[in-house]
CSV table of C-alpha atoms and ligand atoms in Angstrom, one decimal:
chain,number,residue,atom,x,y,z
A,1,UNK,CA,7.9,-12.8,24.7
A,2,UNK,CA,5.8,-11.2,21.8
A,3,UNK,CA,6.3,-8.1,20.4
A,4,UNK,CA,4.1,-4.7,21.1
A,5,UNK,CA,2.6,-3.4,18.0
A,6,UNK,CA,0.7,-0.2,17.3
A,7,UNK,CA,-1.7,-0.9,14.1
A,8,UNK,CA,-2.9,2.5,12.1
A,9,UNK,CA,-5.9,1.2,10.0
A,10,UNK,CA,-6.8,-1.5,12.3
A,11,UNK,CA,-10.4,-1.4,11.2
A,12,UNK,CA,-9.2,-1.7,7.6
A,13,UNK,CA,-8.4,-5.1,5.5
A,14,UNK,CA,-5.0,-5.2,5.8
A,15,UNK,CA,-5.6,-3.7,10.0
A,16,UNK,CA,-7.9,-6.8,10.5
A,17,UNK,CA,-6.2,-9.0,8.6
A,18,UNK,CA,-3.0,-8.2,11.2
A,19,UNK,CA,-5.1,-8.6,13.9
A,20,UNK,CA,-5.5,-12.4,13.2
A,21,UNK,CA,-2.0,-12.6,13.1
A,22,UNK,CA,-1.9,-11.0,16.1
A,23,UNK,CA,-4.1,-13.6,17.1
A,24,UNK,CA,-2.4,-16.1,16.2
A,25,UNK,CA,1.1,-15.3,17.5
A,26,UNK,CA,0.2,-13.6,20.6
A,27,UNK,CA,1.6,-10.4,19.9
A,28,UNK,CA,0.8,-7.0,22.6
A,29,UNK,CA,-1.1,-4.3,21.2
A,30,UNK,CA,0.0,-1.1,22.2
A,31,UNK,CA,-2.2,1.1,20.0
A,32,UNK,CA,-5.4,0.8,17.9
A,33,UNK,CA,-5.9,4.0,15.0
A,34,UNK,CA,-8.8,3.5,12.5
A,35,UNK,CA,-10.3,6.2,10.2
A,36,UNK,CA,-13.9,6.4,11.4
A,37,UNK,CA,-15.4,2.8,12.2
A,38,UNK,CA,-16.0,3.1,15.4
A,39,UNK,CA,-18.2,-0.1,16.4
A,40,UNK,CA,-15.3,-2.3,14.9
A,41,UNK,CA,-12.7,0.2,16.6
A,42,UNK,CA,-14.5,-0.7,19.7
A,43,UNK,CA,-14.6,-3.9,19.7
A,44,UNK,CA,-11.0,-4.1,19.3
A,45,UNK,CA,-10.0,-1.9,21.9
A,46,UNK,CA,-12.2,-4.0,24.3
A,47,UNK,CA,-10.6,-7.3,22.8
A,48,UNK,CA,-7.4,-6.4,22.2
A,49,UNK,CA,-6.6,-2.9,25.7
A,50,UNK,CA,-4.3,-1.3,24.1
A,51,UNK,CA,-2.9,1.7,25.9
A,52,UNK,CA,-3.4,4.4,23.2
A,53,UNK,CA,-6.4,5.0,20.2
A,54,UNK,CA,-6.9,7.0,18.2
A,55,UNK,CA,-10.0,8.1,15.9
A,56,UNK,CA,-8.9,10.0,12.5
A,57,UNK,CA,-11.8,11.7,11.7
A,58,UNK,CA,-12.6,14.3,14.8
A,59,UNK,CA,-16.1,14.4,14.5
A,60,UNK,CA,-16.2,10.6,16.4
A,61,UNK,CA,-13.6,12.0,18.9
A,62,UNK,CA,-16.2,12.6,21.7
A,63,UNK,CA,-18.6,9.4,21.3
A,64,UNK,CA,-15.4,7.4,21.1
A,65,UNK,CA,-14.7,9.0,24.5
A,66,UNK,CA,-18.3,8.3,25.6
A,67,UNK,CA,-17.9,4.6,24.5
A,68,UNK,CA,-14.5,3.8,26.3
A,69,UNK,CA,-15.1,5.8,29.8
A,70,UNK,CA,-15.1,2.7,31.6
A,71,UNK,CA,-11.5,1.9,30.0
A,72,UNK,CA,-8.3,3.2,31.1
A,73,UNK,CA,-6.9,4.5,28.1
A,74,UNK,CA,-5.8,7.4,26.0
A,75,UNK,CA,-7.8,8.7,23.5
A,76,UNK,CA,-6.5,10.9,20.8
A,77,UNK,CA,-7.3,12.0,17.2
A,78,UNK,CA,-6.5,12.8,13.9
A,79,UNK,CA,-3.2,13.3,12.6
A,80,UNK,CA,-1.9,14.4,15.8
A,81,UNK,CA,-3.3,11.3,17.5
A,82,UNK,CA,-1.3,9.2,14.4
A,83,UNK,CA,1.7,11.0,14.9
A,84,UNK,CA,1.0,10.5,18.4
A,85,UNK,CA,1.1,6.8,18.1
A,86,UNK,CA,3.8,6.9,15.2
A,87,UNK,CA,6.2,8.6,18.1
A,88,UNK,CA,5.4,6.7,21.2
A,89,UNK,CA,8.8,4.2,21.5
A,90,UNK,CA,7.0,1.6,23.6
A,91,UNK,CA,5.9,-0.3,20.3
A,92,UNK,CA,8.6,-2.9,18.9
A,93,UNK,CA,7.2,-2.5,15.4
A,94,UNK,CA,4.2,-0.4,13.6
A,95,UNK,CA,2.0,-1.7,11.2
A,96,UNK,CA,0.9,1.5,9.0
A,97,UNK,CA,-1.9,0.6,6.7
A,98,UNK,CA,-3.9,4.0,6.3
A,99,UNK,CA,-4.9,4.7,2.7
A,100,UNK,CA,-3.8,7.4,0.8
A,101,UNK,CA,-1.3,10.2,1.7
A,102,UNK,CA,-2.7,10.5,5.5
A,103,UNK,CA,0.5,7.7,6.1
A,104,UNK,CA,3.6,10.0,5.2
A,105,UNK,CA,3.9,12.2,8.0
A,106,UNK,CA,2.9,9.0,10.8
A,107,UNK,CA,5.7,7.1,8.6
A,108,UNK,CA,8.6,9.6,8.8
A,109,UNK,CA,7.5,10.2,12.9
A,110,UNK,CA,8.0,6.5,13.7
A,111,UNK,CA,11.0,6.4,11.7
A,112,UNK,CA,12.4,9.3,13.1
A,113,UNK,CA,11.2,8.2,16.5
A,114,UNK,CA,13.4,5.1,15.9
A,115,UNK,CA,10.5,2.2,15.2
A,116,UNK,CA,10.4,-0.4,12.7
A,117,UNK,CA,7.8,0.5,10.0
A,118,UNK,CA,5.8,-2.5,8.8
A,119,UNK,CA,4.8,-0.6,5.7
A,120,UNK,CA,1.2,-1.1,3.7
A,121,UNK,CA,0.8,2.6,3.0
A,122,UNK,CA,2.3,2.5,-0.3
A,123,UNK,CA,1.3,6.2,-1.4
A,124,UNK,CA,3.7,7.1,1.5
A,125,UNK,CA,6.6,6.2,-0.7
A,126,UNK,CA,5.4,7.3,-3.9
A,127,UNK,CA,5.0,10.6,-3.1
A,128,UNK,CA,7.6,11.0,-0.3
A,129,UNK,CA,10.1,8.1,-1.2
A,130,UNK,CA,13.1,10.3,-1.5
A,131,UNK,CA,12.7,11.7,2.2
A,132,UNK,CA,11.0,8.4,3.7
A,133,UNK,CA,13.8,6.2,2.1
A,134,UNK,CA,16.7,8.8,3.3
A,135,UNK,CA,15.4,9.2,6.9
A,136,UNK,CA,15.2,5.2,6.7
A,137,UNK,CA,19.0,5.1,5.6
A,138,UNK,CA,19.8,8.0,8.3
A,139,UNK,CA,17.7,6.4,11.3
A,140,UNK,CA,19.3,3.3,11.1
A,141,UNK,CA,15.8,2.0,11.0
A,142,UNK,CA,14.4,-0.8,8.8
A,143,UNK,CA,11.3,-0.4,6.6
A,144,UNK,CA,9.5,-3.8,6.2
A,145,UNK,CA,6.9,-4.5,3.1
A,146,UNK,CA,3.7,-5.5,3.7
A,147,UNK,CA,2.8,-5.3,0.1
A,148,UNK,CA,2.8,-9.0,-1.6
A,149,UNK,CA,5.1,-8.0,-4.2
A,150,UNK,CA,7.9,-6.2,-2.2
A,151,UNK,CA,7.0,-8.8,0.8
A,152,UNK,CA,8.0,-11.2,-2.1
A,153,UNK,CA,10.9,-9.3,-3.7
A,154,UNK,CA,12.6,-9.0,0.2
A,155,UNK,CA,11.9,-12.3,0.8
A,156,UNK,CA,14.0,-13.3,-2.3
A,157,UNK,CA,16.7,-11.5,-1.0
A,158,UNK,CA,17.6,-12.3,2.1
A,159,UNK,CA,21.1,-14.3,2.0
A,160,UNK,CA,22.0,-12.5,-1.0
A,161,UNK,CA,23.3,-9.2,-1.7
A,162,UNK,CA,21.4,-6.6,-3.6
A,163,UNK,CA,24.5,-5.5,-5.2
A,164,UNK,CA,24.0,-8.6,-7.5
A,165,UNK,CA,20.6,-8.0,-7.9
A,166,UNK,CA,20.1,-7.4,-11.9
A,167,UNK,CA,16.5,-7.3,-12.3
A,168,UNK,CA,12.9,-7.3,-10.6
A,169,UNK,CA,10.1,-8.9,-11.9
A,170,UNK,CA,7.4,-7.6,-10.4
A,171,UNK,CA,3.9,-9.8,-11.0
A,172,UNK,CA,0.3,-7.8,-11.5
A,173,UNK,CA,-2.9,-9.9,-11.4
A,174,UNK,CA,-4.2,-7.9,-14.0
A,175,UNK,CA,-7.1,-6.9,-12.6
A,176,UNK,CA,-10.7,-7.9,-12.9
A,177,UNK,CA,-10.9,-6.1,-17.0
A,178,UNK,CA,-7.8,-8.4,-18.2
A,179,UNK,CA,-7.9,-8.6,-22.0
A,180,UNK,CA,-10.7,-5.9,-22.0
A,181,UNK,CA,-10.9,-3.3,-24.7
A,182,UNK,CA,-10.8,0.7,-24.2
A,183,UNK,CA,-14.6,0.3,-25.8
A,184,UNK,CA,-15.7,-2.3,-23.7
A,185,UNK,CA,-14.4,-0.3,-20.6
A,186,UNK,CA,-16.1,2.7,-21.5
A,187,UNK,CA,-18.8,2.0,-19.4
A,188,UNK,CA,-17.3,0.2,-16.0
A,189,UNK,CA,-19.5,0.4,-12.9
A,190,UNK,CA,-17.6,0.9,-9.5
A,191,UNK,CA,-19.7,-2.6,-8.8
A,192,UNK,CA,-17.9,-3.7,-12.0
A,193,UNK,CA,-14.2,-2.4,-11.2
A,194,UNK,CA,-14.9,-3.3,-7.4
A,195,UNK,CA,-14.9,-7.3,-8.1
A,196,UNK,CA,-11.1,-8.5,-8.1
A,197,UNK,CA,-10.7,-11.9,-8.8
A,198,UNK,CA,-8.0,-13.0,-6.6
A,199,UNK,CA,-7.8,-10.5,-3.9
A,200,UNK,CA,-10.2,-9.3,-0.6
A,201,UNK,CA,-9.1,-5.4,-0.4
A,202,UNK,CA,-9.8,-2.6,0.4
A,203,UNK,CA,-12.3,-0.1,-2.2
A,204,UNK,CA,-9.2,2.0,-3.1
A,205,UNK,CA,-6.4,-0.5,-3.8
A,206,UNK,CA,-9.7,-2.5,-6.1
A,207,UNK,CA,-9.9,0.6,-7.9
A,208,UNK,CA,-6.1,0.9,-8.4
A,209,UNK,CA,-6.1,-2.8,-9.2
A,210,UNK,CA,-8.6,-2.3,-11.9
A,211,UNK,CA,-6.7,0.2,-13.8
A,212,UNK,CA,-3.5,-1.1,-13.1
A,213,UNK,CA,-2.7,2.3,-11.2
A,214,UNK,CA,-1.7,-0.2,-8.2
A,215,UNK,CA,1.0,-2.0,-10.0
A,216,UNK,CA,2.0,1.7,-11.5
A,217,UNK,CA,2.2,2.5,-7.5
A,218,UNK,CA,4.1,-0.8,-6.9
A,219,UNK,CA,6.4,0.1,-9.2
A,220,UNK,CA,7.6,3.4,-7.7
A,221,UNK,CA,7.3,1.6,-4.2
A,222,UNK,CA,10.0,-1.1,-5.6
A,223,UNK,CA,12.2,1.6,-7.1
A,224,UNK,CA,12.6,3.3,-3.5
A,225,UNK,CA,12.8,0.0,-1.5
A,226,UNK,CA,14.8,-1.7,-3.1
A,227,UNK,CA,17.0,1.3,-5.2
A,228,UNK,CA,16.9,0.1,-8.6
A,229,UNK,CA,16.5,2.2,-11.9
A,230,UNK,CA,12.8,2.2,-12.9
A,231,UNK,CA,14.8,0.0,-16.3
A,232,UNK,CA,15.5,-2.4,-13.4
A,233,UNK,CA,11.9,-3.4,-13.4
A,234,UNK,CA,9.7,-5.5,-15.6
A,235,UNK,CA,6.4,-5.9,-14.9
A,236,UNK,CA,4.9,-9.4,-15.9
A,237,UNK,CA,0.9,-10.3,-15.4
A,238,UNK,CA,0.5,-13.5,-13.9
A,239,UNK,CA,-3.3,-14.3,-13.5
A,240,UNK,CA,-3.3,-16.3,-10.8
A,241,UNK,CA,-1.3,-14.5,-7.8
A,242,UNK,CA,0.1,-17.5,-6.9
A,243,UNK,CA,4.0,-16.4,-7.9
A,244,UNK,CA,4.2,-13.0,-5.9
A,245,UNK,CA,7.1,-11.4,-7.6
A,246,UNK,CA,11.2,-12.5,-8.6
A,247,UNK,CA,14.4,-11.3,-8.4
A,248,UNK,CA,16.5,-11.9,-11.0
A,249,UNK,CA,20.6,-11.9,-10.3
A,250,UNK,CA,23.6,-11.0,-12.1
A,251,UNK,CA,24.0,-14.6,-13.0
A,252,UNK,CA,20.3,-15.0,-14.1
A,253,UNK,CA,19.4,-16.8,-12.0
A,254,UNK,CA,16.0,-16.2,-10.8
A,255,UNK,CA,14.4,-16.6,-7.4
A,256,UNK,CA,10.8,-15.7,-7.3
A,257,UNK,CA,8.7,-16.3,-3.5
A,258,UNK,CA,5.3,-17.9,-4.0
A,259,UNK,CA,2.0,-18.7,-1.8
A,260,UNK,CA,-1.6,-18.8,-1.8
A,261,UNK,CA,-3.1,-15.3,-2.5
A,262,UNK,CA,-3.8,-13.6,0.9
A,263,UNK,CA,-2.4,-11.0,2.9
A,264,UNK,CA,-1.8,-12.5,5.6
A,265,UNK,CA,1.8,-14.1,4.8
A,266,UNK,CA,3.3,-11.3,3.6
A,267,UNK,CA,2.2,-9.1,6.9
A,268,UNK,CA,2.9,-12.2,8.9
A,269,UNK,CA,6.2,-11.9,7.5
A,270,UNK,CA,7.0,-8.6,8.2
A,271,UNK,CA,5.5,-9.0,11.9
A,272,UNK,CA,7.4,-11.7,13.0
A,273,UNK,CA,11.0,-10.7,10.4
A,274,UNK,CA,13.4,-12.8,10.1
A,275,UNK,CA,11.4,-15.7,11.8
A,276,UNK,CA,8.6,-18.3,10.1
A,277,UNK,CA,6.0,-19.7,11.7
A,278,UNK,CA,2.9,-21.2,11.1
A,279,UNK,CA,0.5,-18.6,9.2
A,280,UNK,CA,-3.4,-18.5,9.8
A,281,UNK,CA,-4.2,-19.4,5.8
A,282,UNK,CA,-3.7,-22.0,3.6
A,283,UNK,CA,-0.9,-24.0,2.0
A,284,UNK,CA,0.0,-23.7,-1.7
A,285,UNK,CA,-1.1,-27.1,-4.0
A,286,UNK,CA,0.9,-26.1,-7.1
A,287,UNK,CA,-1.4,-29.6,-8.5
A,288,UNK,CA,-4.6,-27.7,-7.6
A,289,UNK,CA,-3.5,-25.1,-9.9
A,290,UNK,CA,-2.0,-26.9,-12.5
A,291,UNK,CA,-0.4,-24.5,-14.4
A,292,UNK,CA,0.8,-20.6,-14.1
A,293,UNK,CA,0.9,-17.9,-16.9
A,294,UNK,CA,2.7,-15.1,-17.7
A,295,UNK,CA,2.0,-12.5,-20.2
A,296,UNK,CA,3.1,-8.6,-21.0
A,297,UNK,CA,0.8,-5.8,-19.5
A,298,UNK,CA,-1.4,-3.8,-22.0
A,299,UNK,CA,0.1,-0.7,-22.0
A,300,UNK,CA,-2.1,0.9,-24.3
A,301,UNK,CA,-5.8,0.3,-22.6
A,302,UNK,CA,-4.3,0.8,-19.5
A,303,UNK,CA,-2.8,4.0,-19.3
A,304,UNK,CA,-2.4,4.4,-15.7
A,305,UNK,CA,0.6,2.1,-15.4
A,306,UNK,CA,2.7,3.8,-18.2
A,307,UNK,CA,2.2,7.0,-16.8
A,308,UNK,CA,3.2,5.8,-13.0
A,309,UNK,CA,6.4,4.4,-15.0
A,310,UNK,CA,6.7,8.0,-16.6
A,311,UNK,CA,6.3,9.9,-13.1
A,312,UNK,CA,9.0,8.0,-11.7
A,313,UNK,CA,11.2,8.7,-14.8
A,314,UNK,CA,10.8,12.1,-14.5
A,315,UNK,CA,11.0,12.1,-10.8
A,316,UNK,CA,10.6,15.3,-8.4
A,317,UNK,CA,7.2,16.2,-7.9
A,318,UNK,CA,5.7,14.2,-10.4
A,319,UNK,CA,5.1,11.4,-8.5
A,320,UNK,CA,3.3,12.9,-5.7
A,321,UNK,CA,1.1,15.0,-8.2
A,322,UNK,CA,0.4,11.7,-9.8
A,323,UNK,CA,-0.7,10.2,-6.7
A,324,UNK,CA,-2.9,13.0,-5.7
A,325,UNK,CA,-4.7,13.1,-9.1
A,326,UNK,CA,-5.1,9.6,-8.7
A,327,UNK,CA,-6.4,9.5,-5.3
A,328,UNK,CA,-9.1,12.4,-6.0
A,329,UNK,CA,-10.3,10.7,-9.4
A,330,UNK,CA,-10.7,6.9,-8.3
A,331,UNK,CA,-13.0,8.9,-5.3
A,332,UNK,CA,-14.8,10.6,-7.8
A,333,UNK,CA,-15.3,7.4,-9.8
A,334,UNK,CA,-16.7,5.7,-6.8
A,335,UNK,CA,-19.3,8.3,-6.2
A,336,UNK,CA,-20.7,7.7,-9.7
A,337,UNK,CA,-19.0,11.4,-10.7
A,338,UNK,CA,-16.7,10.5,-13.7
A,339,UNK,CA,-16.5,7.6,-16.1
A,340,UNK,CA,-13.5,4.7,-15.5
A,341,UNK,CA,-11.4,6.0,-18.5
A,342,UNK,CA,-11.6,9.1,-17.2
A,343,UNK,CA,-9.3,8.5,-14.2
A,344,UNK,CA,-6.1,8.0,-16.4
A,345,UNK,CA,-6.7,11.1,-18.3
A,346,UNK,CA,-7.5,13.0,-15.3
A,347,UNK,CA,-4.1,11.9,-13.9
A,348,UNK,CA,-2.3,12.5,-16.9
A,349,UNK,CA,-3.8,15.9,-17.0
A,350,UNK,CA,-2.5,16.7,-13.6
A,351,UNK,CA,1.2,15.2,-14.1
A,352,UNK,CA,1.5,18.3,-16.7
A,353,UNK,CA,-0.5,20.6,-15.8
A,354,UNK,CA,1.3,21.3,-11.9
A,355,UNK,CA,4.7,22.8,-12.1
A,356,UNK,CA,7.4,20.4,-11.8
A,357,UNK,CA,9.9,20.6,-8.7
A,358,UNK,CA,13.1,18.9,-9.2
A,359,UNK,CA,14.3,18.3,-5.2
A,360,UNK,CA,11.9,17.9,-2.6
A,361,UNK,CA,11.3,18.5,0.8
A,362,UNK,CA,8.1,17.3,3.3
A,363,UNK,CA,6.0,20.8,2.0
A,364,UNK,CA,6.4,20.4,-1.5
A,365,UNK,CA,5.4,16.7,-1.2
A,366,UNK,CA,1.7,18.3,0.2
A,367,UNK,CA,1.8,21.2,-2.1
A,368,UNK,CA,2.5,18.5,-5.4
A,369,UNK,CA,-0.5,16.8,-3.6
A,370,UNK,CA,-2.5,19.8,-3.0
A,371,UNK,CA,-2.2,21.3,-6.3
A,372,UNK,CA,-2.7,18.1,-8.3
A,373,UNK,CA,-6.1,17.3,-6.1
A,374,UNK,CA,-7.3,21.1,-7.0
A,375,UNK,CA,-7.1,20.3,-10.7
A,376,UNK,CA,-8.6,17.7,-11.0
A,377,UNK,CA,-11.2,19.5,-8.4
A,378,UNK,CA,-11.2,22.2,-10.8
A,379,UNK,CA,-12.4,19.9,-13.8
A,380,UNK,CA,-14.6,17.6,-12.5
A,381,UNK,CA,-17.1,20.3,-10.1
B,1,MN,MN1,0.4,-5.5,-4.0
């Protein structure tokens, strides 16, 4: 028997990359979401029948309608239709891998709904980890990474207990501007930033990628999944995304999960948790690659990590107004509006310009975000 599965951000890397999994294993779809691609959404509703999709963006609502007439199925949209999905208990499992802030209130639904989150959404727990996290613990119900790293970091922990767990090393590719200098990255292209050596992702998670902001999300992610102290984790470039992140115990001994670079294992891996089957990629020759290395981040050029490692630090708010800044500014970037260095200030800017709020609840989560998305509005009109 396979599993049913609702996908949000089918259309999306990570959604299509599932999909061939899906393929693969046989799984039931019980729900297609997508942003606004409609021809791909389509496609995949007349491949895959689900019973429920949804379109985010309203404006498609109607032609989506006009497109599936002939279907018997139930159309919804925007975050209604999401939380719609989120909520309906047929699904075994939901794969959320919408960008950006959109995810948190879809994650908290299925988890209160009582459905296993497959989690890809990572600004989900940046900015709401406290309440995701606690409804998680309160629920019962498991969140299980989709990320490499924390796919990775959960993978080297099953059979052990996290009670011995000492440290986490988390990897970072380093981006495509590895070794660059703050004057030779004064003037990055989004054609420039948008070329990642190792990894086929979306334009969002590139950007993040380029300026390390992605590994400064990964580390907040890995202090909520896994509740460690942000001193717990050490974050180690390894060029070649071939080792996808370690544990280190109380013993030191250190366990660290590897593979070839692609997405699919780690969502395979969450799909079909606890069990291992064949993957649709390829198998790791450690002799192909010869060797591995390992070296510090640089800090200093790029800012954006230290600051993610600062907004966790400092908790509250700041990570959500963080993630908001950041999410406005790497837009901006893309439409040619601000300059690549500009994104770190911009979300340093934000982190103290919006009051701080010590304890959170789900409306001061969207006002951090609001407010942090207005000034940097408020700059760069
Ligand atoms: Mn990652």
């Amino acid at each position: 028997m396979g599993k049913k599965i609702s996908i949000l951000g089918s259309t999306g890397s990570i959604g299509t990359q599932s999909l061939e999994v899906v393929d693969k294993h046989g799984f039931e779809v019980h729900a297609l979401a997508a942003y606004k691609s409609i021809d791909l959404l389509e496609k995949q509703v007349r491949k895959y029948r689900p019973k429920i999709v949804c379109i985010y963006c309203d404006e498609f609502y109607n032609e989506l309608k006009n497109r599936l007439s002939d279907m018997n199925i139930k159309i919804l949209c925007g975050m209604d239709g999401l939380c719609g999905i989120a909520s309906d208990t047929s699904a075994d499992i939901i794969l959320n891998s919408v960008v950006g802030m959109v995810g948190l209130k879809p994650t908290l639904t299925a988890i209160n709904a009582g459905i296993t989150v497959a989690l890809a959404n990572k600004e989900t727990l940046v900015a709401g980890g406290s309440l995701v996290m606690a409804a998680s613990k309160a629920k019962g119900v498991p969140i299980l990474p989709v990320d490499s790293e924390h796919s990775a970091i959960f993978q080297c922990l099953q059979g052990n207990s996290i009670k011995q767990l000492h440290k986490i090393i988390l990897t970072a590719s380093g981006g495509p501007f590895y070794g660059k200098t703050i004057d030779e990255l004064k003037n990055i292209t989004p054609k420039d930033a948008l070329k990642h050596p190792n990894w086929n992702m979306g334009s969002k998670i590139t950007i993040d990628s380029a300026t390390l902001m992605n590994k400064g999300l990964e580390f907040i992610e890995a202090k909520w999944l896994f509740d460690v102290t942000p001193e717990q984790i050490e974050v180690v470039v390894h060029r070649q995304s071939v080792l996808h992140s370690a544990v280190e115990y109380d013993d030191y001994s250190v366990i660290a999960q590897m593979g070839v670079p692609d997405m699919k294992i780690p969502i395979q891996y969450a799909l079909l948790y606890p069990d291992r089957m064949e993957c649709p990629t390829k198998e790791l020759s450690l002799c192909d690659y010869g060797s591995l290395t390992f070296a510090k981040p640089d800090m200093e050029t790029f800012r954006c990590l230290p600051l993610a490692v600062d907004a966790i630090k400092r908790g509250g708010n700041i990570p959500a107004i963080m993630n908001g800044a950041n999410e406005v500014a790497v837009a901006a970037f893309l439409n040619g509006k601000i300059d690549f260095l500009r994104i770190a200030e911009l979300v340093e800017y934000a982190m103290n310009t919006v009051p701080f709020k010590k304890t959170l609840c789900l409306s001061d989560v969207f006002e951090a975000d609001e407010a942090a998305r207005n000034a940097v509005n408020e700059i760069i009109k």
